[in-house]
Amino acid sequence: MAKVRTAFLVVASIVFLGSVYHHLFREELLITAEDLQVPLYTQTNAIIEDEAQEVTNQISRHVTSVANSIATVSILLPAWEVLVIVSPETPPPPDSFGSHYNCLFPNGDSSPARPSGFLSSPFRMTFKCDLPARIRRRFPFPQPILTRSLENPPEKRPPAPELLRWTFLVYDSITTKNDVVLFAKGLNHRQGGGRSPNDLTCVFGDDAPNGIRTAVTTSFQEVFRCKLPEPTAVSPRALERIKISLEVSQNKRVLPSVAYYTPARKISPQQPKSVLCACTMVYNVAKFLKEWVMYHSAIGVEKFILYDNESDDDLQIIVEELIQEGYNMSTIFWIWPKAQEAGFSHCAIHASDLCTWMMYIDIDEFVYSPSWINSSNPSPQMLKSLLPRSPSLIGQVMISCYEFGPSNQKSHPVTGVIQGYNCRRRGENRHKSIVLLDGIDNSLLNVIHHFRLKQGFKTKKLGKQEVVVNHYKFQAWPEFKTKFRRRVSAYVVDWTKAVNPTSKDRTPGLGYAPVEPPGWPDKFCEVNDDRLKDLTRRWFGFESPSGYHLAWQR
């Protein structure tokens, strides 16, 4: 009898796990929050002006009868995190960040809701909470209610819509002068392959059957470009409240979406373009930021654009300090996990009217030329001298990387990474790029900081004697281990899984867990390289009453 019971439990477990996998990852299963929303469009090609405002007030609401609850839509992220997005029509009170909110689920379980940041276009506040353990054992997984109070919840509530799945979702958009660019998970491979644009259609409006449809012109990675709807088809009063999604032509399934169609930004014609900008994805880099910005600004970067992947350190404080000191910086809240390539594509569109060339490097990477070694001071022309003179068919400059090891450091060096890490691997690994934004292919396809270029443009690879990137990749263990959770490479999406074990994105000998390998401080040390260390001491070092300091030290 015991054997029969054991066998039954094993079979039941297999069935349950299989059904969970089926539920989370099968593309055709689409029970979404949109199923409960009222139609935005009352005609196929137009919004009735008199009804637009009334309908706008109703879309995207997860309506509840719980006291102090807020209209929201929620997404299930990796590691059982729930992202709760407050409806743009019902913004929370001004003191939201000072208040205690909770995610309340239909079975009565709850978890604290942590303020997470603000989405733009339209403005929306976000929270994160954990999916309670009991909820994980039953599906479909329901969306929570965002509420201040857990006291006396009503026994009867409207059925909760299903949690949207991060693996199958339109999550962001940006509008250009000529089209709208959507960012979506679940349709294409991150490395570039995917569906033909002819297999997809853009849908404007919550009511998919009656929504306005336009053609998809490109489909690569997580980026999809769609034609704009006719100007007469959309009411100007509703422009910032129109959901936009993608429909798979084969089965007429419409992806769930939290993205909105927004008008193209108007850039002041008096604002001149910067010749060279830098764009990077960041997470908890406050302690590194000043060094990176001050160094690259001194050698020619005019504007810095940071895509903040939900930092919870003092990043914004440091950004504001740098702005007060005269550095041209902006931050875009990019909460989406494992979406670096999409973020870079977004940056290429966002900065197209602001910058001519864009340097795509990480916050632990510093561009350096051996020809600068005898320079007494940095010059803003140093980086620009590496770029081709106009006119030119060169649309991208590639720079080789040297990877530096922990260099016997046990913690973050107080003088910064350039001074602290001076031992590297002998050979180069990877390349980073400076890209002509007007030369990027319409697909916006990019992998490992390189873009596909328009026909006619070429990529030029610079020699190591001309310029290199010092990549301080393998830092002191407390710093390096944070990469396990936030690693967003195209070839190793999740370091904890045994996928692509020989990829160059993996760390030799590290394994699949954030556990310090034996002898970590001495690893990856084959060549002592003090060239940039000595150069920056000359450029940025100074004596003070408290001793010798670098310009970026507080």
XYZ file of C-alpha atoms in Angstrom, residues 8-501:
494
model
C 0.807 8.012 -6.898
C 2.598 10.973 -5.329
C 5.458 10.738 -7.844
C 3.034 10.671 -10.776
C 1.020 13.538 -9.327
C 4.175 15.600 -8.873
C 5.257 14.988 -12.454
C 1.828 15.992 -13.747
C 1.839 19.139 -11.613
C 5.325 20.238 -12.693
C 4.508 19.544 -16.298
C 1.351 21.590 -16.112
C 3.219 24.463 -14.450
C 5.756 24.439 -17.283
C 2.910 24.288 -19.793
C 1.201 27.212 -18.104
C 4.251 29.451 -17.849
C 5.866 28.869 -21.201
C 3.296 27.712 -23.784
C 2.778 30.587 -26.133
C -0.889 29.976 -26.913
C -2.131 30.348 -23.329
C -3.259 33.955 -23.019
C -5.529 34.686 -20.053
C -4.645 38.293 -19.318
C -5.667 41.429 -17.520
C -6.809 42.781 -20.871
C -9.632 40.232 -20.855
C -11.290 42.278 -18.111
C -10.747 45.727 -19.632
C -13.418 47.673 -21.468
C -12.909 48.528 -25.152
C -11.087 51.734 -25.937
C -12.163 51.747 -29.564
C -15.823 52.050 -30.423
C -15.086 52.000 -34.149
C -12.466 50.143 -36.124
C -10.809 53.295 -37.425
C -11.724 56.038 -34.978
C -12.497 56.902 -31.377
C -15.742 58.733 -30.810
C -14.592 62.021 -29.309
C -17.439 62.369 -26.845
C -16.823 58.944 -25.348
C -13.020 59.006 -25.280
C -12.625 60.528 -21.837
C -15.148 58.214 -20.193
C -13.556 55.119 -21.689
C -10.048 56.356 -20.851
C -11.011 56.481 -17.191
C -11.779 52.758 -17.210
C -8.922 51.042 -19.044
C -6.238 49.028 -17.319
C -8.066 48.843 -14.015
C -7.897 45.873 -11.728
C -11.033 46.944 -9.840
C -11.557 45.696 -6.287
C -13.733 46.444 -3.296
C -10.891 46.295 -0.788
C -10.469 49.521 1.176
C -7.577 51.751 0.067
C -6.777 49.542 -2.931
C -5.369 50.942 -6.182
C -6.029 49.987 -9.799
C -3.050 47.989 -11.063
C -1.795 45.369 -13.492
C 0.803 42.788 -12.357
C 3.518 40.714 -14.021
C 5.188 37.539 -12.744
C 8.957 38.054 -13.022
C 11.787 35.540 -12.490
C 12.452 34.275 -8.948
C 8.737 34.568 -8.038
C 8.815 38.360 -7.963
C 5.642 40.218 -8.879
C 5.877 43.614 -10.572
C 2.816 45.727 -9.807
C 2.215 48.663 -12.156
C -0.198 51.332 -10.980
C -2.716 52.416 -13.606
C -1.918 55.815 -15.153
C -5.572 56.801 -14.696
C -5.508 56.297 -10.931
C -2.143 57.491 -9.599
C -1.419 56.754 -5.941
C -1.433 59.488 -3.308
C 1.662 61.769 -3.106
C 2.895 60.023 0.045
C 3.023 56.576 -1.564
C 6.750 56.082 -0.959
C 6.232 56.858 2.720
C 3.285 54.524 3.107
C 3.211 50.786 3.689
C 1.518 48.884 0.875
C 0.804 45.198 0.553
C 0.055 42.759 -2.223
C -3.136 40.983 -1.192
C -4.010 37.773 -3.030
C -7.470 36.169 -3.379
C -6.743 33.407 -0.844
C -5.940 35.995 1.822
C -2.152 35.617 1.653
C -0.158 38.817 1.367
C 3.392 40.112 1.031
C 4.885 43.592 1.519
C 4.922 45.799 -1.588
C 8.216 47.613 -2.105
C 8.262 50.871 -4.129
C 10.285 50.122 -7.235
C 10.397 53.227 -9.408
C 8.480 55.082 -12.090
C 7.703 54.159 -15.680
C 7.239 56.948 -18.199
C 5.034 57.501 -21.243
C 2.653 57.537 -19.466
C 3.836 58.124 -15.896
C 3.209 55.067 -13.714
C 4.440 54.078 -10.290
C 5.608 50.488 -9.728
C 5.928 48.179 -6.740
C 7.418 44.735 -6.258
C 6.315 41.959 -3.952
C 6.986 38.248 -3.596
C 4.465 35.646 -4.709
C 3.499 33.785 -1.488
C 4.522 30.136 -1.316
C 0.938 28.848 -1.148
C 0.004 30.728 -4.316
C 2.881 29.079 -6.211
C 1.316 25.653 -5.702
C -1.873 26.488 -7.610
C -2.428 28.046 -10.984
C -3.485 30.089 -12.758
C -1.524 32.499 -10.568
C -3.785 35.458 -9.710
C -2.900 39.126 -9.765
C -2.762 40.737 -6.324
C -4.556 43.786 -5.034
C -2.318 46.683 -4.029
C -3.652 47.985 -0.751
C -2.575 49.885 2.326
C -4.797 47.960 4.679
C -5.242 44.250 5.289
C -7.940 44.766 7.881
C -11.323 43.135 7.341
C -10.988 42.216 3.681
C -14.384 41.375 2.156
C -15.245 37.713 1.800
C -16.459 38.146 -1.769
C -14.391 39.894 -4.372
C -14.473 39.937 -8.164
C -12.364 37.146 -9.707
C -8.742 38.218 -9.966
C -7.211 38.300 -13.448
C -4.256 36.050 -14.088
C -0.730 37.331 -13.561
C 0.833 38.413 -16.833
C 3.889 36.358 -17.749
C 7.226 38.078 -18.256
C 8.123 35.405 -20.808
C 5.300 36.466 -23.161
C 4.618 40.186 -22.980
C 4.879 43.537 -24.746
C 6.613 45.559 -22.058
C 7.673 48.926 -23.508
C 7.487 51.209 -26.542
C 8.952 54.385 -27.984
C 7.577 56.416 -30.883
C 9.709 57.970 -33.626
C 8.752 60.472 -36.322
C 7.950 57.643 -38.710
C 6.954 54.591 -36.658
C 6.564 53.068 -33.215
C 9.051 50.612 -31.721
C 7.761 47.854 -29.441
C 9.764 45.728 -27.000
C 8.350 42.258 -26.386
C 9.349 38.937 -24.836
C 8.467 35.506 -26.146
C 8.444 35.880 -29.926
C 12.118 35.900 -31.010
C 15.479 34.579 -29.859
C 17.683 37.103 -28.091
C 20.606 36.359 -30.417
C 18.707 37.648 -33.433
C 16.601 34.935 -35.072
C 12.832 35.148 -35.001
C 9.530 35.545 -36.730
C 9.038 37.259 -40.050
C 7.384 40.681 -39.775
C 4.700 39.307 -42.091
C 3.647 36.917 -39.308
C 2.825 39.793 -36.962
C 0.542 42.813 -36.786
C 0.541 45.819 -34.464
C -2.696 46.391 -32.591
C -3.598 49.793 -31.139
C -6.285 49.694 -28.441
C -7.498 47.434 -25.639
C -10.288 45.916 -27.680
C -8.202 43.674 -29.918
C -10.997 42.640 -32.330
C -11.826 46.276 -33.059
C -8.399 47.821 -32.564
C -6.512 49.683 -35.248
C -3.994 47.443 -36.997
C -0.789 48.403 -38.766
C 2.005 46.439 -40.424
C 5.128 45.240 -38.581
C 8.178 46.255 -40.638
C 11.038 44.623 -38.675
C 11.216 41.786 -36.147
C 14.519 40.991 -34.416
C 15.350 39.968 -30.852
C 12.862 41.766 -28.582
C 12.410 44.742 -30.924
C 9.519 45.218 -33.352
C 8.845 48.252 -35.522
C 5.293 49.126 -36.563
C 3.776 51.636 -38.913
C 1.923 54.513 -37.302
C -1.872 54.624 -37.454
C -3.472 57.253 -39.654
C -3.668 60.603 -37.812
C -7.449 60.741 -38.265
C -7.880 57.299 -36.688
C -6.957 58.352 -33.159
C -8.384 61.057 -30.954
C -5.660 63.486 -29.797
C -7.185 63.436 -26.312
C -6.536 59.719 -25.993
C -3.028 59.535 -27.442
C -1.295 58.795 -24.145
C -3.805 56.191 -23.010
C -3.804 53.754 -25.906
C -2.421 50.297 -25.257
C -0.344 48.836 -28.061
C 0.464 45.191 -28.662
C 1.401 42.551 -31.233
C -0.855 39.975 -32.826
C 0.424 36.652 -34.138
C -1.245 36.287 -37.528
C -1.281 32.484 -37.522
C -3.577 32.092 -34.524
C -4.807 35.686 -34.039
C -3.433 35.690 -30.510
C -2.634 39.128 -29.101
C 0.219 39.370 -26.624
C -0.626 40.836 -23.237
C 0.788 44.341 -23.024
C 1.708 47.012 -20.501
C 3.009 49.324 -23.250
C 1.281 52.462 -24.490
C 1.364 54.336 -27.767
C 2.762 57.788 -27.058
C 3.471 60.731 -29.360
C 6.979 61.242 -30.695
C 9.119 63.506 -28.519
C 9.740 67.041 -29.721
C 13.394 68.048 -29.452
C 14.129 71.749 -29.350
C 15.872 72.756 -32.601
C 18.103 75.074 -30.571
C 19.630 72.094 -28.782
C 22.744 71.045 -30.721
C 23.662 67.405 -31.072
C 26.515 66.100 -28.961
C 29.263 64.577 -31.084
C 29.942 61.696 -28.680
C 27.718 60.224 -25.958
C 27.912 57.095 -23.801
C 25.067 54.721 -22.998
C 25.228 51.946 -20.427
C 23.039 49.659 -18.316
C 23.614 50.042 -14.564
C 22.649 48.374 -11.323
C 23.969 49.563 -7.937
C 27.019 51.300 -9.384
C 26.981 54.438 -7.221
C 30.460 53.708 -5.854
C 31.889 53.368 -9.390
C 30.013 56.101 -11.246
C 32.066 59.215 -10.523
C 35.305 57.590 -11.649
C 33.743 56.336 -14.887
C 32.045 59.636 -15.733
C 34.942 61.936 -14.787
C 37.464 59.880 -16.738
C 35.440 59.548 -19.943
C 34.214 63.143 -19.817
C 37.824 64.329 -19.660
C 38.699 62.429 -22.857
C 35.661 63.445 -24.907
C 32.261 62.022 -23.867
C 29.795 64.920 -23.803
C 26.619 63.226 -22.552
C 25.958 60.136 -20.399
C 22.715 58.136 -20.593
C 22.196 55.557 -17.838
C 19.592 52.806 -18.087
C 18.921 52.059 -14.439
C 18.008 48.396 -13.908
C 16.311 49.098 -10.546
C 19.258 50.191 -8.429
C 18.625 50.454 -4.696
C 21.876 52.183 -3.697
C 22.720 55.920 -3.860
C 22.859 56.000 -7.662
C 20.478 58.914 -8.155
C 22.205 60.940 -5.435
C 25.543 60.533 -7.229
C 23.925 61.381 -10.573
C 22.531 64.597 -9.103
C 25.923 65.472 -7.624
C 27.568 64.987 -11.017
C 24.910 67.109 -12.717
C 25.512 69.861 -10.158
C 29.213 69.666 -11.022
C 28.409 70.324 -14.670
C 28.275 66.845 -16.225
C 25.518 66.226 -18.782
C 23.694 63.132 -17.512
C 20.259 61.532 -17.678
C 18.763 58.374 -16.205
C 16.084 56.164 -17.739
C 14.315 53.707 -15.441
C 14.639 50.319 -17.170
C 13.115 47.863 -14.736
C 12.881 44.999 -17.220
C 15.102 42.004 -16.280
C 17.500 40.377 -18.733
C 16.821 43.020 -21.379
C 20.161 44.697 -22.036
C 20.072 44.394 -25.815
C 16.553 45.840 -25.866
C 17.726 48.689 -23.641
C 20.549 49.492 -26.049
C 18.079 49.494 -28.960
C 15.827 51.826 -26.980
C 18.827 54.087 -26.331
C 19.654 54.241 -30.040
C 16.164 55.617 -30.713
C 15.958 57.791 -27.605
C 19.299 59.504 -28.331
C 19.013 59.788 -32.108
C 18.201 63.530 -31.921
C 20.665 64.162 -29.095
C 23.896 62.449 -30.169
C 25.826 61.727 -33.355
C 28.020 58.864 -32.061
C 27.165 56.570 -29.150
C 29.730 54.624 -27.146
C 28.275 51.408 -25.715
C 30.475 50.239 -22.844
C 29.839 49.020 -19.304
C 30.477 50.892 -16.089
C 33.540 48.714 -15.337
C 35.154 49.484 -18.713
C 37.529 52.334 -19.533
C 38.720 53.273 -23.021
C 42.454 53.945 -23.189
C 45.050 54.576 -25.896
C 48.749 53.762 -25.374
C 49.520 56.936 -27.323
C 48.226 58.996 -24.376
C 50.851 57.702 -21.950
C 53.041 60.820 -22.177
C 50.161 63.319 -22.126
C 50.325 65.634 -19.132
C 46.585 66.307 -19.248
C 43.503 64.662 -20.778
C 41.853 66.273 -23.802
C 38.216 66.177 -24.997
C 39.585 65.377 -28.471
C 41.228 62.106 -27.437
C 38.234 59.854 -28.079
C 36.948 61.892 -31.007
C 40.294 61.456 -32.773
C 39.468 57.745 -33.012
C 36.324 58.448 -35.040
C 36.344 58.693 -38.840
C 36.229 62.107 -40.408
C 33.028 63.048 -42.177
C 31.945 62.149 -44.737
C 32.709 58.464 -44.256
C 31.145 55.046 -44.737
C 32.479 53.921 -41.357
C 29.431 53.513 -39.137
C 30.969 51.635 -36.219
C 34.357 51.521 -34.520
C 35.268 48.317 -32.656
C 37.728 48.311 -29.752
C 39.397 45.225 -28.241
C 39.038 44.469 -24.521
C 41.610 43.419 -21.944
C 40.100 41.638 -18.929
C 41.565 42.519 -15.528
C 41.478 40.160 -12.555
C 40.895 40.707 -8.798
C 44.561 41.763 -8.450
C 44.665 40.553 -4.827
C 41.866 42.901 -3.771
C 39.474 41.684 -1.052
C 37.050 44.634 -1.281
C 36.343 47.638 -3.483
C 39.501 49.808 -3.683
C 38.880 53.215 -2.101
C 40.863 54.927 -4.874
C 38.732 53.341 -7.613
C 38.976 50.425 -9.995
C 41.746 51.824 -12.209
C 44.087 52.209 -9.249
C 42.986 49.002 -7.540
C 43.147 46.464 -10.370
C 46.370 46.237 -12.376
C 46.772 42.558 -13.324
C 45.029 41.141 -16.394
C 44.756 38.199 -18.719
C 47.215 38.153 -21.606
C 44.816 37.802 -24.524
C 41.953 40.031 -25.555
C 38.325 38.969 -25.116
C 35.329 40.628 -26.771
C 35.128 44.044 -28.390
C 33.092 47.135 -27.573
C 31.918 49.770 -29.994
C 31.300 53.406 -30.788
C 28.375 53.594 -33.228
C 27.115 56.246 -35.625
C 23.440 56.391 -34.630
C 22.324 57.344 -38.140
C 24.176 54.280 -39.440
C 22.309 51.700 -37.318
C 20.106 49.299 -39.263
C 16.348 49.774 -38.833
C 16.148 46.378 -37.125
C 18.180 47.797 -34.192
C 19.768 44.331 -33.941
C 22.682 44.318 -31.500
C 24.705 41.680 -29.663
C 27.548 42.225 -27.174
C 27.553 46.014 -27.648
C 27.672 45.890 -31.469
C 24.941 46.878 -33.924
C 23.981 45.740 -37.356
C 24.563 48.672 -39.739
C 22.546 49.973 -42.662
C 23.573 48.780 -46.095
C 26.605 50.726 -47.293
C 28.083 51.367 -43.842
C 31.112 49.453 -42.575
C 32.653 48.531 -39.229
C 36.285 49.401 -38.561
C 38.264 47.445 -35.984
C 40.986 49.468 -34.309
C 44.284 47.831 -33.364
C 45.381 47.384 -29.750
C 48.272 49.764 -30.385
C 45.689 52.463 -31.172
C 43.172 51.931 -28.367
C 41.875 49.266 -25.961
C 39.141 48.892 -23.374
C 40.402 48.052 -19.907
C 37.593 45.825 -18.659
C 37.789 45.476 -14.866
C 35.604 42.410 -15.070
C 36.815 40.116 -12.287
C 36.809 42.391 -9.267
C 36.996 41.670 -5.544
C 34.581 38.869 -4.748
C 31.931 40.967 -2.886
C 31.579 43.092 -6.029
C 31.736 40.297 -8.593
C 29.159 38.010 -7.014
C 26.383 40.565 -7.560
C 26.690 39.826 -11.286
C 25.118 36.432 -10.741
C 21.695 37.943 -10.196
C 21.950 40.787 -12.695
C 23.950 39.225 -15.525
C 22.168 40.064 -18.782
C 24.375 38.730 -21.574
C 22.929 37.431 -24.805
C 24.509 33.987 -24.454
C 24.256 33.323 -20.710
C 20.859 34.616 -19.650
C 20.949 32.828 -16.295
C 24.321 31.924 -14.800
C 22.698 29.466 -12.370
C 21.719 27.144 -15.225
C 24.063 24.826 -17.112
C 23.483 26.522 -20.468
C 26.391 27.413 -22.790
C 29.023 26.302 -20.240
